[in-house]
Structures are given as C-alpha cells and as structure tokens.
Amino acid sequence: MSKFHKTISRRDFMKGLGLAGAGLGAAAATTPVFHDLDEFVSSEANSTKDQPWYVKHREHFDPTITVDWDIFDRYDGYQHKGVYEGPPDAPFTSWGNRLQTRMSGEEQKKRILAAKKERFPGWDGGLHGRGDQRADALFYAVTQPFPGSGEEGHGLFQPYPDQPGKFYARWGLYGPPHDSAPPDGSVPKWEGTPEDNFLMLRAAAKYFGAGGVGALNLADPKCKKLIYKKAQPMTLGKGTYSEIGGPGMIDAKFYPKVPDHAVPINFKEADYSYYNDAEWVIPTKCESIFTFTLPQPQELNKRTGGIAGAGSYTVYKDFARVGTLVQMFIKNLGYHALYWPIGWGPGGCFTTFDGQGEQGRTGAAIHWKFGSSQRGSERVVTDLPIAPTPPIDAGMFEFCKTCHICRDVCVSGGVHQEDEPTWDSGNWWNVQGYLGYRTDWSGCHNQCGMCQSSCPFTYLGLENASLVHKIVKGVVANTTVFNSFFTNMEKALGYGDLTMENSNWWKEEGPIYGFDPGT
C-alpha cells in the first residue's frame, strides 16, 4: 500500500481526519466512507446541485446562522442605503445629494489610503489612490460606458446617473420589449417540472456567465421577509425609464417614470407587476426567485486597493448583462421575469438561504466554491415554477469563529470584532432577528477589498492548485477540531497574502476574464 513519507498509510491518514469508517465522533457518523484519497477526490455525491459531498444540505430557511422568525422581518430598503447616506432625517434635499455626499467622502478616503501606505511601505497610490496610470486605465475601462450602453445606444445596460462605475440593467425591472416575447401573454408557456426548470435555468445562466446559482420559494412567508418593505429610487437611478430617452427606448406608458421617493413593495393578485407613485407590486403568482452570483478575478483581487478595484467593478456591469439575458430567456419561455439587481432585498441573505454560501465574518456570504471572492446574489422574481435550493453547511460559518484573518487586515476596523456571532450590532442599519456576524459598513471604502482577498476560502477554491485544498474543505465541513491549525497554515503558506505589487500581473498571461478555470 502506498505511504505518505513512508510513515502512514493513506487509509490511516483518512481515518485520522475523520473521513473513513473510523474517525472523529460525529464527523465519522455523518461522512461517507472512503477507502483512500483517490476515491475521496473522485466523489461528487451532490452532482445534481453542482456541489461536492462535504457540502451538506439543511432544511429550507434553516441556514447555519440562527434566525428568530418572530423577530426577523422585512427590512426597510432605505436602511440598506442609509449606511452610506445617513439616517432618514439627514438634511439632504434629494437622494441625489445623498449619493454625492457619500461619493465625496474625502476624509474617509484619506484615512483608508494612509492605512494602506502604512501597511505597504513604499506604495504610491498615484493620482486616484489606485496606483500608476495603468491601474487607473484598467479601472475606468470597466466603469465607463462602452459602445451601445450610453443614452443614445441600444445596449443592455448603462451607468447610473451620478454614480461612476455603477450600472443598471438598461431595460430595468421588466426587460427589453421584443417581438419574440410580447407583453400580451401570447408566448406559449414552457411545461417542465420545477426540478427540470431549475436545471434548465442553471445551464442557461452559467452559459451566460453566472458562477453560482440558487432558487427560493417566494410563496413561503419566510421568503417574503427577505424582500424589502420599500423600493428605493436610488437603487434604480433617477429617471431610469422615461426621462432618459434616445433611440431604442421604450414606450413610457408601459414603463412609467420611477418614483422620486420610497414607496412600499406589496404582494397582490395581479396579471402583471407594476409601479407608480404609491406602490410597487409583485404579483402573488410569481412564486419563485432565481438567484446567481459572479466570481471575481482572484489574482486581481489580491492586489487590494490598486488594480483590484477593476476586478470588483467589472462584475457589476456583468451582472446587468447576465441578469438581462436570464430575464429574456425566462420571458421567451412564456413567463414573467422581474430583474432588479439590488432592489428586492439584501444580497447576502439570499445567498445564505438559497444554499450558495454561508454567512462569514465580514457579514457577507462566503460561497462554497468561490469563497469571499464573489458578488451577488442577483435576483430574478418569476412565475416559472422552480425547485428551491436548500441552505448548506460546509463548516464556513463555524470556521470564521476562530479565523480572524479578515478582521486583522481590515483597515477601518469595521469587520466583526468578537469571536462569536451576535444578535445585535448596535447599528441602526443592520437587520435584526438573527445570530450572525455584523460589520460596520460605514467605514468601508470601495478601494479596499482586503477582507475578501485575504479570506482562506477564496484560495481553497483553487482546487486545481493542490489536492490538499479539497481535503481541507472536507475536514472543515465535518469537524472544527482543525480550524485553528488550518488558519495558522493559511498564514504560514500565504495563499491570501495581500500585495500592492502590480508589475507581475501586467506581464503574465492570465485566464479568461481573470478567473482561474480550475475553480
């Protein structure tokens, strides 16, 4: 039998990690029996859900965070933006002024840049705090409109007014009108089981560019609690529909002007979704939410605060592209598809409840495959029957209790400081009613990203780099015994080491879209 360093057999090694018939108590009782590492590595028991065996499924709406459903309730959408723009009674005359105030946070920017220079001696932030001219050029290339996306074009997305670098789906909530899918309901409905429909959407979404996918049952009262109480105009952009104009724009009678104030989101029996100055309506027949995430370029993200900004912002424009393609795919199947990237509710909670990830120390979700280097979850509300995907347990929420790497590298001190999760962060903009990690986003700056880049799970996702990574994930998912050891190994091996050194990146031939295909 083959040996590791001629001292221990592969089977004995598996037993020691709790991955064979005898092992670490409960871990051995819940883990498949593998006879050797070859059998272990080739196992993919959850292939229909595109997840490996160690990602365990939980009951619907029972994630690894503890939720008190008597307290947990619909979140005022304003609070989501309030962390940046101030409390509701802040003395601003319009939401546009709030955005401008947030974008111009010069004092905060100076503080963050000073902390980076202290951490990375000799680094020059350049004109805009990103590095040399190449870094600025890369950033603005992905944050500025390109042909077909401006006010006079026919593109699928365009930049938010007054928000450099942010994009929305050009055709917004309903999607572009098209002869192949008229709004009169004349397209015959695709007939498929909810399970087959999920697999169909997963195939289409990944073809369009999605990384991970999930689904939730909006008919469940618990799921409705994930939807914002109110729709906020700043999540769509002022005059998103009727005020912009230009060739190819839609008839205002079908796509009225976006309200300039917050209005309630209501569930009502209706043939179509609609909005006006009094409310936004989701038809009760729309009982499914399809979600997707996009991975970020790992090597770009490690260069935190420099060219990493381009790695983050490029995902936002891709959201609009992928989301609109998913929306049009569903519409051409004869169903409604309401795509509103951040308007339906907080993204992290959808990822946590739909099984794409678990909440991590940063307060955001850690994807089971992509780690913290992902963004989403984007949400498409539809009446296409879709089988919901359950929450998961891959040991990541528990791992964060002993791993403090993201907390230690955070220059603003905003990442959850205590070892254990808490019910209340003390911040008025946080959702109440769950025991989880709470981050003070008010100090977070959009030229940072250190917490995402340093997360061990971001680089454990590079499964083609080492066989050991997959073993580590399996162990973490089944026992907490080795968590501190793996954290120390992460620090020693330096997979998530941050750098401001960009010169090598410009000389290397990277993977397509900057993302490692081995993940």
Coordinates of C-alpha atoms in Angstrom, one line a residue:
M1 CA 0.0 0.0 0.0
S2 CA 1.3 3.4 -0.9
K3 CA 2.6 5.6 2.0
F4 CA 2.9 9.3 2.8
H5 CA 6.6 9.8 3.6
K6 CA 6.7 6.0 4.3
T7 CA 5.2 6.5 7.8
I8 CA 1.4 6.3 7.4
S9 CA -0.9 4.6 5.0
R10 CA -3.5 6.6 3.0
R11 CA -6.3 4.8 4.8
D12 CA -4.9 5.6 8.3
F13 CA -4.5 9.2 7.1
M14 CA -8.1 9.3 6.1
K15 CA -9.1 7.8 9.5
G16 CA -7.2 10.5 11.3
L17 CA -9.1 13.2 9.5
G18 CA -12.5 11.6 10.2
L19 CA -13.0 10.8 6.5
A20 CA -13.1 7.0 6.8
G21 CA -15.2 4.4 8.7
A22 CA -13.5 5.3 11.9
G23 CA -12.8 8.9 12.8
L24 CA -13.7 11.9 14.8
G25 CA -17.0 11.1 16.5
A26 CA -19.9 12.9 14.9
A27 CA -17.8 13.6 11.8
A28 CA -17.4 9.9 11.1
A29 CA -21.1 9.3 11.6
T30 CA -22.1 11.9 9.0
T31 CA -19.3 11.4 6.4
P32 CA -19.3 9.0 3.5
V33 CA -16.9 6.1 3.9
F34 CA -13.9 6.5 1.6
H35 CA -11.2 3.8 1.3
D36 CA -8.5 6.0 0.0
L37 CA -7.8 9.5 -1.3
D38 CA -8.4 8.6 -4.9
E39 CA -11.9 7.5 -4.0
F40 CA -12.4 10.6 -1.9
V41 CA -11.3 13.1 -4.6
S42 CA -13.5 11.5 -7.3
S43 CA -16.6 11.6 -5.1
E44 CA -19.3 14.2 -6.1
A45 CA -22.4 12.9 -4.3
N46 CA -24.4 16.1 -4.9
S47 CA -23.9 16.3 -8.6
T48 CA -27.4 17.5 -9.3
K49 CA -26.8 20.5 -7.1
D50 CA -23.3 21.0 -8.5
Q51 CA -21.8 20.6 -5.1
P52 CA -19.3 18.1 -3.6
W53 CA -20.2 15.6 -0.9
Y54 CA -19.0 17.7 2.0
V55 CA -21.5 20.5 1.3
K56 CA -24.3 19.2 3.5
H57 CA -27.9 20.4 2.8
R58 CA -30.1 21.7 5.6
E59 CA -33.9 22.3 5.8
H60 CA -35.2 25.2 3.8
F61 CA -34.9 28.5 5.7
D62 CA -32.7 26.9 8.3
P63 CA -29.2 28.2 7.5
T64 CA -26.1 27.9 9.7
I65 CA -27.0 31.3 11.2
T66 CA -29.7 31.1 13.9
V67 CA -32.9 33.0 12.8
D68 CA -35.7 34.1 15.2
W69 CA -38.5 34.3 12.7
D70 CA -40.7 36.0 15.2
I71 CA -38.3 39.0 15.2
F72 CA -36.8 38.7 11.7
D73 CA -38.9 40.8 9.4
R74 CA -38.9 42.7 6.2
Y75 CA -36.1 45.2 6.0
D76 CA -36.7 48.8 5.1
G77 CA -34.8 49.3 1.9
Y78 CA -33.7 52.7 2.9
Q79 CA -31.6 51.2 5.7
H80 CA -29.6 49.4 3.1
K81 CA -28.5 52.7 1.6
G82 CA -28.7 54.6 4.9
V83 CA -25.3 53.2 6.0
Y84 CA -23.8 55.4 3.3
E85 CA -26.1 58.3 3.1
G86 CA -27.0 58.9 6.7
P87 CA -30.2 58.5 8.8
P88 CA -33.7 59.2 7.3
D89 CA -33.8 62.7 8.9
A90 CA -30.4 63.7 7.4
P91 CA -30.6 67.3 5.9
F92 CA -30.4 66.4 2.2
T93 CA -32.8 67.8 -0.3
S94 CA -32.8 64.8 -2.6
W95 CA -31.5 61.3 -2.8
G96 CA -29.0 62.5 -5.4
N97 CA -27.4 64.8 -2.9
R98 CA -27.1 61.8 -0.5
L99 CA -25.2 59.9 -3.2
Q100 CA -22.9 62.8 -4.0
T101 CA -22.2 63.2 -0.3
R102 CA -21.3 59.5 0.0
M103 CA -19.1 59.5 -3.1
S104 CA -17.1 62.5 -2.0
G105 CA -16.1 61.1 1.4
E106 CA -12.6 62.6 1.1
E107 CA -11.8 62.3 4.8
Q108 CA -12.6 58.6 4.8
K109 CA -10.6 58.1 1.6
K110 CA -7.6 59.8 3.1
R111 CA -7.8 57.7 6.2
I112 CA -8.0 54.4 4.2
L113 CA -5.1 55.4 1.9
A114 CA -3.0 56.4 4.9
A115 CA -3.6 53.0 6.5
K116 CA -2.6 51.2 3.2
K117 CA 0.6 53.2 2.9
E118 CA 1.5 52.2 6.5
R119 CA 0.8 48.5 5.7
F120 CA 2.6 48.6 2.4
P121 CA 5.6 50.9 2.8
G122 CA 6.8 52.4 -0.5
W123 CA 3.5 52.1 -2.2
D124 CA 2.4 55.1 -4.3
G125 CA -1.3 55.5 -4.7
G126 CA -1.0 57.7 -7.7
L127 CA -3.5 60.3 -8.7
H128 CA -6.6 58.5 -7.6
G129 CA -5.3 56.1 -4.9
R130 CA -5.2 53.1 -7.1
G131 CA -1.6 53.0 -8.3
D132 CA 0.1 54.0 -11.6
Q133 CA -1.7 55.2 -14.7
R134 CA -2.2 51.6 -15.9
A135 CA -4.3 50.9 -12.8
D136 CA -6.4 53.9 -13.4
A137 CA -6.9 53.0 -17.1
L138 CA -8.0 49.5 -16.2
F139 CA -10.4 50.7 -13.6
Y140 CA -12.0 53.3 -15.9
A141 CA -12.2 50.9 -18.7
V142 CA -14.6 48.7 -16.8
T143 CA -16.5 51.5 -15.1
Q144 CA -17.2 53.8 -18.0
P145 CA -19.9 53.2 -20.6
F146 CA -18.8 51.4 -23.8
P147 CA -20.4 51.4 -27.3
G148 CA -24.1 50.6 -27.2
S149 CA -24.5 51.3 -23.5
G150 CA -24.9 55.0 -23.4
E151 CA -28.1 57.2 -23.5
E152 CA -28.1 57.1 -27.3
G153 CA -27.3 53.4 -27.7
H154 CA -29.2 50.1 -27.6
G155 CA -27.1 48.4 -25.0
L156 CA -28.3 46.1 -22.3
F157 CA -27.0 48.3 -19.5
Q158 CA -25.7 51.8 -18.8
P159 CA -24.2 53.7 -15.9
Y160 CA -26.2 55.1 -13.0
P161 CA -26.6 58.8 -13.2
D162 CA -24.2 60.5 -10.7
Q163 CA -22.7 57.1 -9.7
P164 CA -19.4 56.5 -11.6
G165 CA -18.7 52.8 -12.0
K166 CA -22.2 51.5 -11.2
F167 CA -24.5 50.0 -13.9
Y168 CA -28.1 49.0 -14.0
A169 CA -29.9 46.8 -16.5
R170 CA -30.9 49.3 -19.2
W171 CA -34.3 47.9 -19.6
G172 CA -34.8 47.6 -15.9
L173 CA -37.4 45.7 -14.0
Y174 CA -39.3 44.2 -16.9
G175 CA -36.6 43.7 -19.5
P176 CA -36.5 45.0 -23.1
P177 CA -39.6 44.7 -25.2
H178 CA -39.1 42.3 -28.1
D179 CA -41.2 40.7 -30.8
S180 CA -40.2 37.2 -29.5
A181 CA -41.7 37.9 -26.1
P182 CA -44.5 40.5 -26.3
P183 CA -46.2 41.6 -23.0
D184 CA -49.6 40.3 -24.1
G185 CA -49.0 36.7 -22.9
S186 CA -49.2 35.2 -26.4
V187 CA -45.9 33.2 -25.9
P188 CA -46.8 29.6 -25.1
K189 CA -45.6 28.5 -21.6
W190 CA -42.8 26.0 -21.4
E191 CA -44.0 22.9 -19.5
G192 CA -41.5 21.3 -17.2
T193 CA -41.2 20.1 -13.6
P194 CA -39.8 22.5 -11.1
E195 CA -36.7 20.4 -10.8
D196 CA -36.1 20.3 -14.5
N197 CA -36.8 24.0 -14.7
F198 CA -34.1 24.7 -12.1
L199 CA -31.5 22.6 -14.0
M200 CA -32.5 24.4 -17.3
L201 CA -32.0 27.8 -15.7
R202 CA -28.7 26.7 -14.2
A203 CA -27.5 25.6 -17.6
A204 CA -28.6 28.8 -19.3
A205 CA -27.3 31.2 -16.5
K206 CA -23.9 29.5 -16.5
Y207 CA -23.7 29.7 -20.2
F208 CA -24.5 33.4 -19.9
G209 CA -21.6 33.8 -17.4
A210 CA -23.0 33.1 -13.9
G211 CA -20.8 31.5 -11.4
G212 CA -23.2 30.0 -8.8
V213 CA -27.0 29.7 -8.9
G214 CA -29.8 29.1 -6.5
A215 CA -33.6 29.4 -6.1
L216 CA -36.1 30.3 -3.3
N217 CA -39.8 29.7 -2.9
L218 CA -41.4 33.2 -2.7
A219 CA -44.7 31.7 -1.7
D220 CA -43.2 30.8 1.7
P221 CA -44.0 33.6 4.3
K222 CA -40.4 33.3 5.5
C223 CA -39.1 34.1 2.0
K224 CA -41.3 37.2 1.8
K225 CA -39.4 38.5 4.8
L226 CA -36.3 38.7 2.7
I227 CA -38.0 41.3 0.4
Y228 CA -37.6 45.0 1.2
K229 CA -40.5 46.8 2.7
K230 CA -40.0 49.7 0.4
A231 CA -38.5 50.4 -3.0
Q232 CA -35.8 53.0 -3.0
P233 CA -35.4 55.2 -6.1
M234 CA -31.6 55.3 -5.7
T235 CA -31.4 51.6 -6.4
L236 CA -32.6 52.2 -10.0
G237 CA -31.3 55.6 -10.8
K238 CA -33.2 58.8 -11.3
G239 CA -35.4 58.7 -14.4
T240 CA -34.3 55.2 -15.2
Y241 CA -37.0 54.7 -17.8
S242 CA -39.0 57.6 -19.3
E243 CA -36.6 60.5 -18.7
I244 CA -33.5 59.2 -20.4
G245 CA -34.8 58.9 -24.0
G246 CA -32.7 58.2 -27.0
P247 CA -33.1 55.7 -29.9
G248 CA -34.5 52.3 -28.9
M249 CA -36.0 53.5 -25.6
I250 CA -39.4 52.0 -24.6
D251 CA -42.9 53.5 -24.5
A252 CA -43.4 55.4 -21.3
K253 CA -47.0 54.1 -20.9
F254 CA -45.6 50.6 -20.2
Y255 CA -42.5 51.8 -18.3
P256 CA -43.5 54.9 -16.3
K257 CA -41.2 57.2 -14.6
V258 CA -39.5 55.8 -11.5
P259 CA -40.9 57.4 -8.3
D260 CA -38.6 60.0 -6.7
H261 CA -39.4 58.8 -3.2
A262 CA -39.6 55.5 -1.4
V263 CA -42.8 53.5 -1.9
P264 CA -44.0 50.2 -0.4
I265 CA -43.4 46.9 -2.2
N266 CA -46.6 44.9 -2.0
F267 CA -47.7 41.4 -2.9
K268 CA -51.0 41.5 -4.8
E269 CA -53.1 39.4 -7.1
A270 CA -52.3 40.9 -10.5
D271 CA -51.6 39.8 -14.0
Y272 CA -48.5 41.9 -14.3
S273 CA -46.1 43.7 -12.0
Y274 CA -46.5 47.5 -11.9
Y275 CA -45.3 50.5 -10.0
N276 CA -46.5 54.0 -9.5
D277 CA -46.1 56.9 -7.0
A278 CA -48.0 54.9 -4.4
E279 CA -46.5 51.3 -4.6
W280 CA -44.5 48.6 -6.4
V281 CA -46.5 45.4 -6.9
I282 CA -45.2 41.8 -7.1
P283 CA -48.0 39.5 -8.4
T284 CA -48.7 36.7 -6.0
K285 CA -48.5 34.2 -8.9
C286 CA -44.7 34.9 -9.0
E287 CA -43.7 32.2 -6.5
S288 CA -40.0 31.7 -7.4
I289 CA -36.8 33.7 -7.1
F290 CA -33.9 32.6 -9.2
T291 CA -30.5 33.8 -8.0
F292 CA -27.0 33.9 -9.3
T293 CA -23.6 35.1 -8.3
L294 CA -20.4 36.0 -10.2
P295 CA -16.9 35.2 -9.2
Q296 CA -14.2 37.9 -9.1
P297 CA -10.7 37.6 -10.6
Q298 CA -8.7 36.2 -7.7
E299 CA -5.2 37.4 -8.7
L300 CA -6.5 40.9 -9.4
N301 CA -8.3 41.0 -6.0
K302 CA -5.1 40.1 -4.1
R303 CA -3.7 43.4 -5.3
T304 CA -6.0 45.1 -2.9
G305 CA -6.9 48.7 -3.4
G306 CA -4.8 49.0 -6.6
I307 CA -5.9 47.3 -9.7
A308 CA -8.2 45.2 -7.5
G309 CA -10.9 47.8 -8.0
A310 CA -11.2 46.8 -11.6
G311 CA -11.7 43.2 -10.6
S312 CA -14.6 44.2 -8.4
Y313 CA -16.3 46.7 -10.6
T314 CA -16.2 44.6 -13.7
V315 CA -18.6 42.2 -12.0
Y316 CA -21.3 44.9 -11.7
K317 CA -21.5 45.5 -15.4
D318 CA -21.6 41.7 -15.9
F319 CA -24.5 41.4 -13.5
A320 CA -26.6 43.6 -15.8
R321 CA -25.6 41.6 -18.8
V322 CA -26.1 38.2 -17.3
G323 CA -29.3 39.3 -15.4
T324 CA -30.9 40.7 -18.5
L325 CA -30.1 37.5 -20.5
V326 CA -31.6 35.3 -17.8
Q327 CA -34.6 37.6 -17.8
M328 CA -35.1 37.4 -21.6
F329 CA -34.6 33.6 -21.5
I330 CA -37.4 33.2 -19.0
K331 CA -39.7 35.6 -20.9
N332 CA -39.2 33.7 -24.1
L333 CA -40.4 30.6 -22.2
G334 CA -43.7 32.4 -21.7
Y335 CA -43.3 33.6 -18.1
H336 CA -42.8 36.8 -16.2
A337 CA -39.3 37.8 -15.1
L338 CA -38.7 40.8 -12.9
Y339 CA -35.0 41.5 -12.7
W340 CA -34.0 44.1 -10.1
P341 CA -30.3 43.6 -9.1
I342 CA -30.3 45.1 -5.6
G343 CA -33.9 46.3 -5.3
W344 CA -35.6 43.2 -4.0
G345 CA -33.5 42.8 -0.8
P346 CA -30.0 42.4 0.8
G347 CA -27.9 40.2 -1.4
G348 CA -26.1 38.3 1.3
C349 CA -29.3 36.9 2.8
F350 CA -30.4 35.4 -0.5
T351 CA -27.0 33.6 -0.9
T352 CA -27.2 32.3 2.6
F353 CA -30.8 31.0 2.3
D354 CA -30.5 29.5 -1.2
G355 CA -27.5 27.4 -0.5
Q356 CA -24.8 29.1 -2.5
G357 CA -22.9 30.0 0.7
E358 CA -22.8 30.7 4.4
Q359 CA -22.6 34.0 6.2
G360 CA -18.9 34.9 7.0
R361 CA -17.2 37.2 9.5
T362 CA -17.4 40.1 7.1
G363 CA -21.2 39.9 7.2
A364 CA -21.3 38.9 3.5
A365 CA -21.7 35.4 2.2
I366 CA -18.8 33.0 1.6
H367 CA -19.6 30.9 -1.5
W368 CA -18.9 27.2 -1.1
K369 CA -16.7 27.2 -4.2
F370 CA -15.5 30.8 -4.8
G371 CA -15.0 31.8 -1.2
S372 CA -15.3 35.5 -0.5
S373 CA -14.2 36.5 -4.0
Q374 CA -17.8 36.6 -5.4
R375 CA -20.6 39.1 -5.7
G376 CA -24.4 38.7 -5.7
S377 CA -26.8 37.2 -5.2
E378 CA -28.7 38.8 -8.1
R379 CA -32.4 38.1 -8.0
V380 CA -35.0 37.4 -10.7
V381 CA -38.6 37.1 -9.5
T382 CA -40.7 34.9 -11.8
D383 CA -43.8 32.8 -12.1
L384 CA -41.8 30.0 -13.7
P385 CA -42.1 27.1 -11.3
I386 CA -38.5 26.4 -9.9
A387 CA -37.5 23.9 -7.3
P388 CA -35.9 25.8 -4.4
T389 CA -32.4 25.0 -3.3
P390 CA -31.8 24.5 0.5
P391 CA -29.2 26.2 2.7
I392 CA -25.9 24.5 3.2
D393 CA -23.4 23.7 5.9
A394 CA -19.8 23.5 4.7
G395 CA -18.3 24.5 8.0
M396 CA -17.5 28.0 6.9
F397 CA -19.7 29.9 9.5
E398 CA -18.1 27.9 12.3
F399 CA -14.6 28.3 10.8
C400 CA -15.0 32.1 11.0
K401 CA -15.3 31.9 14.8
T402 CA -11.6 31.0 15.1
C403 CA -10.2 32.6 11.9
H404 CA -9.8 36.3 12.3
I405 CA -7.7 37.0 9.2
C406 CA -10.2 39.4 7.6
R407 CA -10.7 41.2 10.9
D408 CA -7.0 41.6 11.3
V409 CA -6.3 43.1 7.9
C410 CA -9.4 45.4 7.9
V411 CA -8.0 49.0 7.9
S412 CA -11.3 50.5 9.0
G413 CA -12.0 48.2 11.9
G414 CA -15.4 47.5 10.6
V415 CA -15.3 43.7 10.3
H416 CA -16.9 41.8 13.2
Q417 CA -14.5 42.0 16.1
E418 CA -15.8 39.4 18.6
D419 CA -15.1 35.7 18.2
E420 CA -18.7 34.8 18.5
P421 CA -21.7 36.0 16.4
T422 CA -24.1 38.4 18.0
W423 CA -27.9 39.1 17.8
D424 CA -27.4 42.9 17.7
S425 CA -24.6 45.0 16.2
G426 CA -25.8 48.3 17.7
N427 CA -26.0 49.8 14.2
W428 CA -29.4 51.0 13.2
W429 CA -29.0 49.9 9.6
N430 CA -28.5 46.2 10.4
V431 CA -31.2 43.6 10.1
Q432 CA -32.4 42.3 13.5
G433 CA -33.6 38.8 14.3
Y434 CA -30.6 36.6 13.6
L435 CA -27.5 35.4 15.4
G436 CA -24.7 36.2 13.0
Y437 CA -21.6 38.3 12.1
R438 CA -22.2 42.1 12.0
T439 CA -20.0 44.5 10.0
D440 CA -19.9 48.3 10.3
W441 CA -20.1 49.1 6.6
S442 CA -20.0 52.9 7.3
G443 CA -16.2 52.7 7.4
C444 CA -15.8 50.5 4.4
H445 CA -14.2 52.1 1.3
N446 CA -14.6 51.0 -2.2
Q447 CA -10.9 51.0 -2.9
C448 CA -10.1 48.4 -0.3
G449 CA -11.3 44.8 -0.6
M450 CA -8.7 43.4 1.9
C451 CA -11.3 41.2 3.7
Q452 CA -12.4 39.4 0.5
S453 CA -8.8 39.0 -0.7
S454 CA -7.4 37.6 2.5
C455 CA -10.2 35.0 3.1
P456 CA -8.8 31.4 3.2
F457 CA -11.9 30.1 1.4
T458 CA -11.1 32.3 -1.6
Y459 CA -7.9 30.3 -2.2
L460 CA -9.2 27.0 -1.1
G461 CA -11.4 27.3 -4.1
L462 CA -8.4 27.0 -6.4
E463 CA -8.8 23.2 -6.4
N464 CA -6.5 22.7 -9.3
A465 CA -3.6 24.1 -7.3
S466 CA -3.4 21.3 -4.8
L467 CA -5.1 18.1 -3.9
V468 CA -4.8 19.1 -0.2
H469 CA -7.3 22.0 -0.7
K470 CA -10.2 19.7 -1.3
I471 CA -9.2 17.6 1.7
V472 CA -9.1 20.7 3.9
K473 CA -12.6 21.7 2.7
G474 CA -13.9 18.3 3.6
V475 CA -12.4 18.3 7.0
V476 CA -13.6 21.9 7.8
A477 CA -17.1 20.8 6.8
N478 CA -17.2 17.9 9.2
T479 CA -15.2 19.0 12.3
T480 CA -14.0 22.2 14.0
V481 CA -11.0 20.4 15.6
F482 CA -8.5 21.5 13.0
N483 CA -9.8 25.0 12.3
S484 CA -7.1 26.9 14.2
F485 CA -4.5 24.7 12.7
F486 CA -5.7 25.4 9.2
T487 CA -5.8 29.2 9.9
N488 CA -2.2 29.1 11.0
M489 CA -1.3 27.1 7.9
E490 CA -3.0 29.7 5.8
K491 CA -0.9 32.4 7.4
A492 CA 2.3 30.4 7.0
L493 CA 1.7 29.4 3.4
G494 CA 0.5 32.9 2.4
Y495 CA -2.2 31.9 -0.1
G496 CA -4.1 35.1 0.7
D497 CA -1.2 37.4 1.2
L498 CA -2.1 40.9 0.0
T499 CA 0.1 43.0 -2.2
M500 CA 0.2 46.3 -3.9
E501 CA 2.7 45.0 -6.4
N502 CA 1.1 45.1 -9.8
S503 CA 4.0 44.8 -12.2
N504 CA 4.0 41.0 -12.5
W505 CA 0.3 41.0 -13.2
W506 CA 0.8 43.1 -16.3
K507 CA 3.4 40.6 -17.7
E508 CA 1.6 37.4 -17.1
E509 CA -0.9 35.8 -19.4
G510 CA -3.9 35.4 -17.2
P511 CA -7.0 33.2 -17.6
I512 CA -10.1 34.4 -19.5
Y513 CA -11.8 37.2 -17.6
G514 CA -9.1 36.9 -15.0
F515 CA -10.8 33.9 -13.3
D516 CA -9.0 30.6 -12.8
P517 CA -10.8 27.9 -14.7
G518 CA -9.8 25.3 -12.2
T519 CA -12.3 26.5 -9.6

